[in-house]
Amino acid sequence: MTNKNLFALISGCVLALASVGCSSTMDENAAQRPTTAPSPGATASPAVETGAAKTPPADVVRASAEETQSRAGGSIEVAVRLEITDGYHINSNPATGKYQIPTEIDLAANDGVTAGKPVYPAGVTKKFAFADEPLSVYERDVTIKLPLRVAASASKGARTLNASLRVQPCDDAVCYPPRTIAVAIPVTVN
C-alpha cells in the first residue's frame, strides 16, 4: 500500500468515525477501547492507561459466594455477592437497551449439582453522560440468588463449583469492554 493510499484510508476512517465508526482491520486495539467516547468536560475516572486504551482496574467488580450445604436430592439457594468499586457501575439484568450488555451468571452442571434460573436484583435507574436515556445499573454491593439442585446420586462431601460472571464495567463517562469473572461456589453435600 502506498503512502498516498494509506493517507486516504486513514482520512476516510477519521471522517467515518464521526458518523458511523471505522471498521478497518488496521485497528487491532479497537476491542480494548471504551465503547463510548467521554463527553466534553467529563472528569477522569481512576482507570488505567494501557497503550491507547483506557481500562478500569481488573478488580473493579469482585464476586464471592459463601459456603452452602445441602443433602443429596435437595435444593439450595446460593447468594453470589458482587462488590462494585465506587465510581463504577455495571448493567443490570435485564439491561435497559439492546446495546447494553446485561450482568449474567452461568454455572454448568458440576458433580451432580445443576443451576436453576438466577434471580437478579432490581437495578437503580441513573442518567449518564454517554447515554440519551436513563439506564438501569448495579452499583456498590448487589446479590444474585442462584438456585441449585443436588442430584440424589451426588457424592457426599465438599466441592467447589465454578461459575462465570459476565459484566460490563462503566464509569460516569464511558462503558468498557465486557469481562468474565470466575466465581468459586463452595458446596458441601451431606
Coordinates of N, CA, C and O in Angstrom, one line a residue:
M1 N 0.9 -1.2 0.0 CA 0.0 0.0 0.0 C 0.9 1.2 0.0 O 1.8 1.3 0.8
T2 N 0.6 2.2 -0.9 CA 1.4 3.4 -0.9 C 1.0 4.3 0.2 O 0.0 4.2 0.8
N3 N 1.9 5.3 0.4 CA 1.7 6.3 1.5 C 0.4 7.1 1.1 O -0.4 7.5 2.0
K4 N 0.2 7.4 -0.2 CA -1.0 8.1 -0.6 C -2.2 7.3 -0.3 O -3.2 7.9 0.2
N5 N -2.2 6.0 -0.6 CA -3.4 5.2 -0.3 C -3.7 5.0 1.2 O -4.8 5.1 1.7
L6 N -2.6 4.9 2.0 CA -2.7 4.8 3.4 C -3.3 6.1 4.0 O -4.2 6.1 4.8
F7 N -2.8 7.2 3.5 CA -3.3 8.5 4.0 C -4.8 8.6 3.6 O -5.6 9.1 4.5
A8 N -5.2 8.2 2.5 CA -6.6 8.2 2.1 C -7.5 7.3 3.0 O -8.6 7.7 3.4
L9 N -7.0 6.1 3.3 CA -7.7 5.2 4.1 C -7.9 5.8 5.5 O -9.0 5.8 6.1
I10 N -6.8 6.4 6.1 CA -6.9 7.0 7.4 C -7.8 8.2 7.4 O -8.6 8.3 8.3
S11 N -7.7 9.0 6.4 CA -8.6 10.2 6.3 C -10.1 9.7 6.2 O -10.9 10.3 6.9
G12 N -10.3 8.7 5.5 CA -11.7 8.2 5.3 C -12.2 7.6 6.7 O -13.3 7.8 7.0
C13 N -11.3 7.0 7.4 CA -11.7 6.4 8.7 C -12.0 7.5 9.7 O -13.0 7.5 10.4
V14 N -11.2 8.6 9.7 CA -11.4 9.7 10.6 C -12.8 10.4 10.3 O -13.5 10.7 11.2
L15 N -13.1 10.6 9.0 CA -14.3 11.2 8.6 C -15.5 10.2 9.0 O -16.5 10.7 9.5
A16 N -15.3 8.9 8.7 CA -16.4 8.0 9.0 C -16.6 7.8 10.5 O -17.7 7.6 11.0
L17 N -15.6 8.0 11.3 CA -15.7 7.8 12.7 C -16.7 8.7 13.4 O -17.4 8.4 14.3
A18 N -16.7 9.9 12.8 CA -17.7 10.9 13.4 C -19.1 10.5 13.2 O -20.0 10.8 14.0
S19 N -19.4 9.7 12.2 CA -20.8 9.4 12.0 C -21.1 7.9 12.2 O -22.1 7.5 12.8
V20 N -20.3 7.0 11.7 CA -20.6 5.6 11.7 C -19.6 4.7 12.4 O -19.9 3.7 12.8
G21 N -18.4 5.2 12.5 CA -17.3 4.3 13.0 C -16.5 3.7 11.9 O -16.9 3.6 10.8
C22 N -15.3 3.4 12.3 CA -14.3 2.9 11.3 C -14.2 1.4 11.5 O -13.9 0.9 12.6
S23 N -14.4 0.6 10.5 CA -14.3 -0.9 10.6 C -13.1 -1.4 9.9 O -13.1 -2.5 9.4
S24 N -12.0 -0.7 9.8 CA -10.8 -1.2 9.2 C -10.1 -2.2 10.0 O -10.1 -2.2 11.2
T25 N -9.5 -3.2 9.4 CA -8.8 -4.2 10.1 C -7.5 -3.7 10.6 O -6.8 -4.4 11.3
M26 N -7.1 -2.5 10.2 CA -5.8 -1.9 10.7 C -5.9 -1.6 12.2 O -4.8 -1.5 12.8
D27 N -7.1 -1.4 12.7 CA -7.2 -1.1 14.1 C -7.3 -2.3 15.0 O -8.4 -2.7 15.3
E28 N -6.2 -2.9 15.4 CA -6.2 -4.1 16.2 C -6.6 -3.9 17.6 O -6.9 -4.8 18.4
N29 N -6.5 -2.7 18.1 CA -6.8 -2.4 19.5 C -8.2 -1.9 19.8 O -8.6 -1.5 20.9
A30 N -9.1 -1.9 18.8 CA -10.5 -1.4 18.9 C -11.2 -2.1 20.1 O -12.0 -1.4 20.8
A31 N -11.0 -3.4 20.3 CA -11.8 -4.1 21.3 C -11.3 -3.7 22.7 O -12.1 -3.9 23.7
Q32 N -10.2 -3.0 22.8 CA -9.7 -2.6 24.1 C -10.1 -1.2 24.5 O -9.9 -0.7 25.6
R33 N -10.7 -0.4 23.5 CA -11.0 0.9 23.8 C -12.4 1.0 24.4 O -13.2 0.1 24.2
P34 N -12.7 2.1 25.1 CA -14.0 2.3 25.7 C -15.1 2.2 24.5 O -14.8 2.7 23.4
T35 N -16.3 1.8 24.8 CA -17.3 1.6 23.8 C -18.0 3.0 23.5 O -18.7 3.1 22.5
T36 N -17.8 4.0 24.3 CA -18.4 5.3 24.1 C -17.3 6.3 24.4 O -16.6 6.2 25.4
A37 N -17.2 7.4 23.6 CA -16.2 8.4 23.9 C -16.7 9.2 25.1 O -17.9 9.5 25.3
P38 N -15.7 9.7 25.9 CA -16.1 10.6 27.0 C -16.8 11.9 26.5 O -16.4 12.4 25.5
S39 N -17.7 12.4 27.3 CA -18.3 13.6 26.9 C -17.4 14.8 27.3 O -16.6 14.7 28.2
P40 N -17.5 15.9 26.6 CA -16.7 17.1 26.9 C -16.9 17.5 28.4 O -18.0 17.5 28.9
G41 N -15.8 17.8 29.1 CA -15.9 18.2 30.4 C -16.1 17.1 31.4 O -16.2 17.3 32.6
A42 N -16.1 15.8 31.0 CA -16.2 14.7 31.9 C -14.9 14.6 32.7 O -13.8 14.8 32.2
T43 N -15.1 14.2 34.0 CA -13.9 14.1 34.8 C -13.3 12.7 34.6 O -13.9 11.8 34.2
A44 N -12.0 12.6 34.8 CA -11.3 11.4 34.5 C -11.6 10.4 35.6 O -11.8 10.8 36.8
S45 N -11.8 9.1 35.3 CA -12.0 8.1 36.3 C -10.7 7.5 36.7 O -9.7 7.7 36.0
P46 N -10.7 6.7 37.8 CA -9.5 6.1 38.2 C -9.1 4.9 37.4 O -9.0 3.8 37.8
A47 N -9.1 5.1 36.1 CA -8.8 4.0 35.2 C -7.3 3.9 34.9 O -6.5 4.8 35.2
V48 N -6.9 2.8 34.3 CA -5.5 2.5 34.0 C -5.3 2.8 32.5 O -6.1 2.4 31.7
E49 N -4.2 3.4 32.2 CA -3.8 3.7 30.8 C -3.0 2.5 30.3 O -2.0 2.1 30.9
T50 N -3.5 1.8 29.2 CA -2.7 0.7 28.6 C -2.6 1.0 27.1 O -3.5 0.8 26.4
G51 N -1.5 1.6 26.8 CA -1.3 2.0 25.4 C -2.3 3.1 25.1 O -2.3 4.1 25.8
A52 N -3.0 2.9 24.0 CA -4.0 3.9 23.6 C -5.4 3.7 24.3 O -6.2 4.5 24.2
A53 N -5.5 2.6 25.0 CA -6.8 2.3 25.6 C -6.8 2.6 27.1 O -5.9 2.4 27.8
K54 N -8.0 3.1 27.5 CA -8.2 3.4 29.0 C -9.1 2.3 29.5 O -10.2 2.1 28.9
T55 N -8.7 1.5 30.5 CA -9.5 0.4 31.0 C -9.5 0.6 32.5 O -8.6 1.1 33.2
P56 N -10.6 0.1 33.1 CA -10.7 0.2 34.6 C -9.8 -0.9 35.2 O -9.4 -1.8 34.5
P57 N -9.6 -0.8 36.5 CA -8.7 -1.8 37.1 C -9.4 -3.2 37.0 O -10.6 -3.3 36.9
A58 N -8.6 -4.2 37.1 CA -9.0 -5.6 36.9 C -10.1 -6.0 38.0 O -11.0 -6.8 37.7
D59 N -9.9 -5.4 39.2 CA -10.8 -5.8 40.3 C -11.9 -4.8 40.5 O -12.4 -4.7 41.6
V60 N -12.4 -4.1 39.5 CA -13.4 -3.1 39.7 C -14.7 -3.8 40.1 O -15.6 -3.2 40.8
V61 N -14.9 -5.1 39.7 CA -16.0 -5.9 40.2 C -15.4 -7.2 40.8 O -14.7 -7.9 40.2
R62 N -15.8 -7.4 42.0 CA -15.4 -8.6 42.7 C -16.6 -9.5 43.0 O -17.7 -8.9 43.4
A63 N -16.5 -10.8 43.0 CA -17.7 -11.7 43.2 C -17.3 -12.8 44.2 O -16.1 -13.3 44.1
S64 N -18.2 -13.1 45.1 CA -17.9 -14.2 46.0 C -19.2 -14.9 46.4 O -20.3 -14.3 46.3
A65 N -19.1 -16.1 46.9 CA -20.2 -16.8 47.4 C -19.8 -17.5 48.7 O -18.7 -18.1 48.8
E66 N -20.7 -17.5 49.7 CA -20.4 -18.2 51.0 C -20.7 -19.7 50.8 O -21.5 -20.1 49.9
E67 N -20.1 -20.5 51.6 CA -20.3 -21.9 51.6 C -21.7 -22.3 51.9 O -22.3 -21.7 52.8
T68 N -22.3 -23.2 51.2 CA -23.6 -23.7 51.5 C -23.6 -25.2 51.6 O -22.7 -25.8 51.1
Q69 N -24.7 -25.7 52.2 CA -24.8 -27.2 52.4 C -26.1 -27.6 51.9 O -27.1 -26.9 52.0
S70 N -26.2 -28.9 51.4 CA -27.4 -29.5 51.0 C -27.3 -31.0 51.2 O -26.2 -31.6 51.1
R71 N -28.4 -31.6 51.3 CA -28.4 -33.1 51.3 C -28.6 -33.5 49.9 O -29.0 -32.8 49.0
A72 N -28.1 -34.7 49.6 CA -28.3 -35.3 48.2 C -29.8 -35.4 47.9 O -30.6 -35.7 48.8
G73 N -30.2 -34.9 46.8 CA -31.6 -34.9 46.4 C -32.3 -33.6 46.8 O -33.5 -33.4 46.5
G74 N -31.6 -32.7 47.4 CA -32.1 -31.4 47.9 C -31.9 -30.3 46.9 O -31.3 -30.4 45.9
S75 N -32.3 -29.1 47.4 CA -32.1 -27.9 46.6 C -31.7 -26.8 47.6 O -32.1 -26.8 48.7
I76 N -30.9 -25.9 47.1 CA -30.4 -24.8 47.9 C -30.4 -23.5 47.1 O -30.5 -23.6 45.8
E77 N -30.2 -22.4 47.7 CA -30.1 -21.1 47.0 C -28.7 -20.5 47.5 O -28.5 -20.3 48.7
V78 N -27.9 -20.2 46.5 CA -26.6 -19.6 46.8 C -26.7 -18.1 46.6 O -27.2 -17.7 45.5
A79 N -26.2 -17.3 47.5 CA -26.1 -15.8 47.3 C -24.7 -15.5 46.8 O -23.7 -15.7 47.4
V80 N -24.7 -15.0 45.5 CA -23.5 -14.5 44.9 C -23.4 -13.0 45.1 O -24.2 -12.3 44.5
R81 N -22.4 -12.6 45.9 CA -22.3 -11.2 46.2 C -21.3 -10.5 45.3 O -20.2 -10.9 45.1
L82 N -21.8 -9.4 44.7 CA -20.9 -8.5 43.8 C -20.6 -7.3 44.6 O -21.4 -6.6 45.1
E83 N -19.3 -6.9 44.5 CA -18.8 -5.7 45.1 C -18.3 -4.9 44.0 O -17.3 -5.3 43.3
I84 N -18.9 -3.7 43.7 CA -18.5 -2.8 42.6 C -17.8 -1.6 43.2 O -18.4 -0.9 44.0
T85 N -16.6 -1.3 42.7 CA -15.8 -0.2 43.2 C -16.6 1.1 43.0 O -17.2 1.3 41.9
D86 N -16.5 2.0 44.0 CA -17.2 3.3 43.9 C -16.7 4.0 42.6 O -15.5 4.0 42.3
G87 N -17.6 4.7 42.0 CA -17.3 5.4 40.8 C -17.6 4.6 39.5 O -17.5 5.1 38.4
Y88 N -17.9 3.3 39.7 CA -18.2 2.4 38.6 C -19.6 1.8 38.8 O -20.1 1.8 39.9
H89 N -20.1 1.3 37.7 CA -21.4 0.5 37.7 C -21.3 -0.5 36.7 O -20.4 -0.5 35.8
I90 N -22.3 -1.5 36.7 CA -22.4 -2.5 35.7 C -23.9 -2.5 35.3 O -24.7 -2.1 36.1
N91 N -24.2 -3.0 34.1 CA -25.6 -3.0 33.7 C -26.4 -4.0 34.5 O -25.9 -5.1 34.8
S92 N -27.6 -3.7 34.7 CA -28.5 -4.7 35.5 C -28.9 -5.8 34.5 O -28.6 -5.8 33.3
N93 N -29.6 -6.8 35.1 CA -30.3 -7.8 34.3 C -31.7 -7.9 34.6 O -32.1 -8.1 35.8
P94 N -32.6 -7.5 33.6 CA -32.3 -7.2 32.3 C -31.7 -5.8 32.1 O -31.9 -4.9 33.0
A95 N -30.9 -5.7 31.0 CA -30.3 -4.3 30.7 C -31.4 -3.5 30.1 O -32.4 -3.9 29.6
T96 N -31.1 -2.1 30.2 CA -32.1 -1.2 29.7 C -32.3 -1.3 28.2 O -33.5 -1.3 27.7
G97 N -31.3 -1.3 27.4 CA -31.4 -1.3 26.0 C -30.7 -2.5 25.3 O -29.9 -3.2 26.0
K98 N -31.0 -2.7 24.0 CA -30.4 -3.8 23.4 C -28.9 -3.7 23.2 O -28.2 -4.7 22.9
Y99 N -28.3 -2.5 23.3 CA -26.9 -2.4 23.2 C -26.1 -2.5 24.5 O -24.9 -2.6 24.5
Q100 N -26.9 -2.5 25.6 CA -26.2 -2.7 26.9 C -26.0 -4.2 27.1 O -26.9 -5.0 26.8
I101 N -24.9 -4.6 27.7 CA -24.7 -6.0 28.0 C -25.1 -6.2 29.4 O -24.5 -5.7 30.4
P102 N -26.1 -7.1 29.6 CA -26.6 -7.4 31.0 C -25.5 -8.2 31.8 O -24.7 -8.9 31.2
T103 N -25.6 -8.0 33.1 CA -24.8 -8.9 34.0 C -25.5 -10.3 34.0 O -26.7 -10.4 34.1
E104 N -24.6 -11.3 33.8 CA -25.1 -12.7 33.7 C -24.2 -13.6 34.5 O -23.0 -13.5 34.3
I105 N -24.8 -14.5 35.2 CA -24.0 -15.6 35.8 C -24.4 -16.9 35.2 O -25.6 -17.1 34.9
D106 N -23.4 -17.8 35.0 CA -23.6 -19.1 34.4 C -22.9 -20.1 35.1 O -21.7 -20.0 35.5
L107 N -23.5 -21.3 35.4 CA -22.9 -22.4 36.1 C -23.3 -23.7 35.3 O -24.5 -24.0 35.2
A108 N -22.3 -24.3 34.8 CA -22.5 -25.6 34.1 C -22.7 -26.7 35.1 O -22.3 -26.6 36.3
A109 N -23.5 -27.7 34.8 CA -23.7 -28.9 35.7 C -22.3 -29.4 36.2 O -21.4 -29.4 35.4
N110 N -22.3 -29.7 37.5 CA -21.0 -30.0 38.0 C -21.1 -31.0 39.2 O -21.7 -30.7 40.2
D111 N -20.6 -32.2 39.0 CA -20.6 -33.2 40.0 C -22.0 -33.4 40.7 O -22.1 -33.4 41.9
G112 N -23.0 -33.6 39.9 CA -24.3 -33.8 40.5 C -25.1 -32.6 40.9 O -26.2 -32.7 41.5
V113 N -24.5 -31.4 40.7 CA -25.2 -30.2 41.1 C -25.5 -29.4 39.8 O -24.6 -29.2 38.9
T114 N -26.8 -29.0 39.6 CA -27.2 -28.2 38.5 C -27.8 -26.8 38.9 O -28.4 -26.8 40.0
A115 N -27.6 -25.8 38.1 CA -28.2 -24.5 38.5 C -29.5 -24.3 37.9 O -29.8 -24.7 36.7
G116 N -30.4 -23.6 38.6 CA -31.6 -23.1 38.0 C -31.5 -21.7 37.5 O -30.3 -21.2 37.3
K117 N -32.6 -21.0 37.2 CA -32.5 -19.7 36.7 C -32.1 -18.7 37.7 O -32.8 -18.6 38.8
P118 N -31.1 -17.9 37.5 CA -30.6 -16.9 38.5 C -31.7 -15.9 38.7 O -32.5 -15.5 37.8
V119 N -31.7 -15.4 40.0 CA -32.7 -14.3 40.3 C -31.8 -13.0 40.5 O -31.0 -12.9 41.4
Y120 N -31.9 -12.1 39.6 CA -31.2 -10.8 39.6 C -31.9 -9.8 40.4 O -33.1 -9.7 40.3
P121 N -31.2 -8.9 41.1 CA -31.9 -7.9 41.8 C -32.3 -6.8 40.9 O -31.8 -6.7 39.7
A122 N -33.2 -5.9 41.3 CA -33.6 -4.8 40.6 C -32.5 -3.8 40.5 O -31.7 -3.7 41.5
G123 N -32.3 -3.1 39.4 CA -31.2 -2.1 39.3 C -31.7 -0.8 39.8 O -32.9 -0.6 40.1
V124 N -30.8 0.2 39.9 CA -31.1 1.6 40.1 C -31.1 2.3 38.8 O -30.3 2.0 37.9
T125 N -32.0 3.2 38.6 CA -32.1 4.0 37.3 C -31.3 5.3 37.5 O -31.5 6.1 38.4
K126 N -30.3 5.5 36.6 CA -29.5 6.7 36.6 C -29.2 7.2 35.2 O -29.2 6.5 34.3
K127 N -29.0 8.5 35.1 CA -28.7 9.2 33.9 C -27.2 9.4 33.8 O -26.5 9.8 34.7
F128 N -26.6 9.0 32.6 CA -25.1 9.1 32.4 C -24.9 10.0 31.2 O -25.7 10.0 30.3
A129 N -23.7 10.6 31.1 CA -23.3 11.5 30.0 C -23.3 10.7 28.7 O -23.6 11.3 27.6
F130 N -23.0 9.5 28.7 CA -22.8 8.7 27.4 C -24.1 8.1 26.9 O -24.1 7.5 25.8
A131 N -25.2 8.3 27.6 CA -26.5 7.7 27.1 C -27.6 8.8 27.1 O -27.6 9.7 27.9
D132 N -28.4 8.6 26.1 CA -29.5 9.6 25.9 C -30.6 9.4 27.0 O -31.2 10.4 27.4
E133 N -30.9 8.1 27.4 CA -31.9 7.8 28.3 C -31.3 7.3 29.6 O -30.2 6.7 29.6
P134 N -32.0 7.4 30.7 CA -31.5 6.8 32.0 C -31.3 5.3 31.8 O -32.1 4.6 31.1
L135 N -30.4 4.7 32.5 CA -30.1 3.3 32.4 C -30.3 2.6 33.8 O -30.1 3.2 34.8
S136 N -30.7 1.3 33.8 CA -30.8 0.5 35.0 C -29.4 -0.2 35.2 O -28.9 -0.9 34.3
V137 N -28.8 0.1 36.4 CA -27.5 -0.4 36.7 C -27.4 -0.9 38.1 O -28.3 -0.7 38.9
Y138 N -26.3 -1.6 38.3 CA -25.9 -2.1 39.7 C -24.7 -1.3 40.1 O -23.8 -1.1 39.4
E139 N -24.8 -0.8 41.4 CA -23.6 -0.1 42.0 C -23.3 -0.7 43.3 O -24.2 -1.3 43.9
R140 N -22.1 -0.5 43.8 CA -21.7 -0.9 45.2 C -21.9 -2.4 45.4 O -21.2 -3.2 44.8
D141 N -22.8 -2.7 46.3 CA -23.0 -4.2 46.6 C -24.4 -4.6 46.2 O -25.4 -4.0 46.4
V142 N -24.4 -5.7 45.4 CA -25.6 -6.4 45.0 C -25.5 -7.9 45.2 O -24.3 -8.4 45.2
T143 N -26.6 -8.6 45.3 CA -26.6 -10.0 45.4 C -27.4 -10.7 44.4 O -28.6 -10.3 44.2
I144 N -26.9 -11.7 43.7 CA -27.6 -12.5 42.7 C -27.9 -13.8 43.5 O -27.0 -14.4 44.1
K145 N -29.1 -14.3 43.4 CA -29.5 -15.5 44.0 C -29.5 -16.6 42.9 O -30.1 -16.5 41.9
L146 N -28.7 -17.7 43.2 CA -28.6 -18.8 42.2 C -29.1 -20.1 42.9 O -28.5 -20.6 43.8
P147 N -30.3 -20.5 42.4 CA -30.8 -21.8 42.9 C -30.0 -23.0 42.4 O -29.7 -23.0 41.2
L148 N -29.7 -24.0 43.3 CA -29.0 -25.2 42.9 C -29.8 -26.4 43.3 O -30.5 -26.4 44.3
R149 N -29.8 -27.4 42.4 CA -30.4 -28.7 42.7 C -29.3 -29.7 42.8 O -28.5 -29.8 41.9
V150 N -29.3 -30.5 43.9 CA -28.3 -31.5 44.1 C -29.0 -32.9 43.8 O -30.0 -33.2 44.3
A151 N -28.4 -33.6 42.8 CA -29.0 -34.9 42.4 C -28.9 -35.9 43.6 O -28.0 -35.8 44.5
A152 N -29.9 -36.8 43.6 CA -29.9 -37.8 44.7 C -28.7 -38.7 44.7 O -28.3 -39.2 45.7
S153 N -28.1 -38.8 43.5 CA -26.9 -39.7 43.3 C -25.6 -38.9 43.5 O -24.5 -39.5 43.4
A154 N -25.7 -37.6 43.9 CA -24.5 -36.8 44.1 C -23.6 -37.4 45.2 O -24.1 -37.8 46.3
S155 N -22.3 -37.4 45.0 CA -21.4 -37.9 46.1 C -21.4 -36.9 47.2 O -21.5 -35.7 47.0
K156 N -21.3 -37.5 48.4 CA -21.2 -36.6 49.6 C -19.8 -36.0 49.7 O -18.8 -36.5 49.2
G157 N -19.8 -34.8 50.4 CA -18.5 -34.2 50.6 C -18.5 -32.8 50.0 O -19.5 -32.3 49.4
A158 N -17.4 -32.1 50.3 CA -17.2 -30.7 49.8 C -16.7 -30.7 48.4 O -16.0 -31.5 47.9
R159 N -17.2 -29.6 47.7 CA -16.8 -29.4 46.3 C -16.8 -27.9 46.0 O -17.5 -27.2 46.7
T160 N -16.1 -27.5 45.0 CA -16.2 -26.1 44.6 C -16.7 -26.1 43.2 O -16.2 -26.7 42.2
L161 N -17.8 -25.4 43.0 CA -18.5 -25.2 41.7 C -17.9 -23.9 41.1 O -17.7 -22.9 41.8
N162 N -17.6 -24.0 39.8 CA -17.0 -22.8 39.1 C -18.0 -22.2 38.2 O -18.5 -22.7 37.2
A163 N -18.4 -21.0 38.6 CA -19.4 -20.2 37.8 C -18.6 -19.1 37.0 O -17.5 -18.7 37.4
S164 N -19.3 -18.6 36.0 CA -18.8 -17.4 35.2 C -19.7 -16.3 35.3 O -20.9 -16.4 35.1
L165 N -19.2 -15.1 35.7 CA -20.0 -13.9 35.8 C -19.5 -13.0 34.7 O -18.4 -12.6 34.6
R166 N -20.5 -12.6 33.8 CA -20.1 -11.6 32.7 C -20.7 -10.3 33.1 O -21.9 -10.1 33.4
V167 N -19.8 -9.3 33.0 CA -20.2 -7.9 33.4 C -19.6 -6.9 32.4 O -18.6 -7.2 31.7
Q168 N -20.2 -5.8 32.3 CA -19.6 -4.7 31.5 C -19.4 -3.5 32.4 O -20.4 -2.8 32.8
P169 N -18.2 -3.2 32.9 CA -18.0 -2.1 33.8 C -18.0 -0.8 33.0 O -17.6 -0.7 31.9
C170 N -18.6 0.2 33.7 CA -18.7 1.6 33.2 C -18.4 2.6 34.3 O -18.6 2.3 35.5
D171 N -18.0 3.8 33.9 CA -17.9 4.8 34.9 C -18.9 5.9 34.4 O -19.8 5.6 33.6
D172 N -18.8 7.1 34.9 CA -19.8 8.1 34.6 C -19.8 8.6 33.2 O -20.7 9.3 32.7
A173 N -18.6 8.3 32.5 CA -18.4 8.9 31.1 C -18.4 7.8 30.0 O -18.8 8.1 28.9
V174 N -18.0 6.6 30.3 CA -17.8 5.6 29.3 C -18.1 4.2 29.8 O -18.1 3.9 31.0
C175 N -18.4 3.3 28.9 CA -18.5 1.9 29.2 C -17.3 1.2 28.5 O -16.9 1.6 27.4
Y176 N -16.8 0.2 29.2 CA -15.6 -0.5 28.7 C -16.0 -1.9 28.2 O -17.1 -2.4 28.4
P177 N -15.0 -2.6 27.5 CA -15.4 -3.9 27.0 C -15.8 -4.9 28.1 O -15.3 -4.8 29.3
P178 N -16.7 -5.8 27.8 CA -17.2 -6.7 28.9 C -16.0 -7.6 29.3 O -15.1 -7.8 28.6
R179 N -16.2 -8.2 30.5 CA -15.2 -9.1 31.0 C -15.9 -10.2 31.7 O -17.1 -10.1 32.2
T180 N -15.2 -11.4 31.9 CA -15.8 -12.5 32.5 C -15.0 -12.8 33.8 O -13.8 -12.8 33.8
I181 N -15.7 -12.9 34.9 CA -15.1 -13.1 36.2 C -15.4 -14.5 36.7 O -16.6 -15.0 36.7
A182 N -14.4 -15.3 37.1 CA -14.6 -16.6 37.7 C -15.1 -16.5 39.1 O -14.6 -15.6 39.9
V183 N -16.1 -17.3 39.5 CA -16.7 -17.2 40.8 C -16.7 -18.7 41.4 O -17.2 -19.6 40.8
A184 N -16.0 -18.8 42.5 CA -15.9 -20.1 43.1 C -17.1 -20.2 44.1 O -17.3 -19.4 45.0
I185 N -17.9 -21.3 44.0 CA -19.1 -21.5 44.9 C -18.8 -22.8 45.7 O -19.0 -23.9 45.1
P186 N -18.5 -22.7 47.0 CA -18.2 -23.9 47.8 C -19.6 -24.5 48.2 O -20.4 -23.8 48.8
V187 N -19.7 -25.8 48.0 CA -21.0 -26.5 48.3 C -20.5 -27.8 49.0 O -19.6 -28.5 48.5
T188 N -21.2 -28.1 50.1 CA -21.0 -29.4 50.7 C -22.3 -30.2 50.7 O -23.4 -29.7 51.0
V189 N -22.2 -31.5 50.2 CA -23.3 -32.4 50.1 C -23.3 -33.3 51.3 O -22.2 -34.0 51.5
N190 N -24.3 -33.3 52.1 CA -24.4 -34.2 53.3 C -25.1 -35.5 53.0 O -26.0 -35.6 52.3

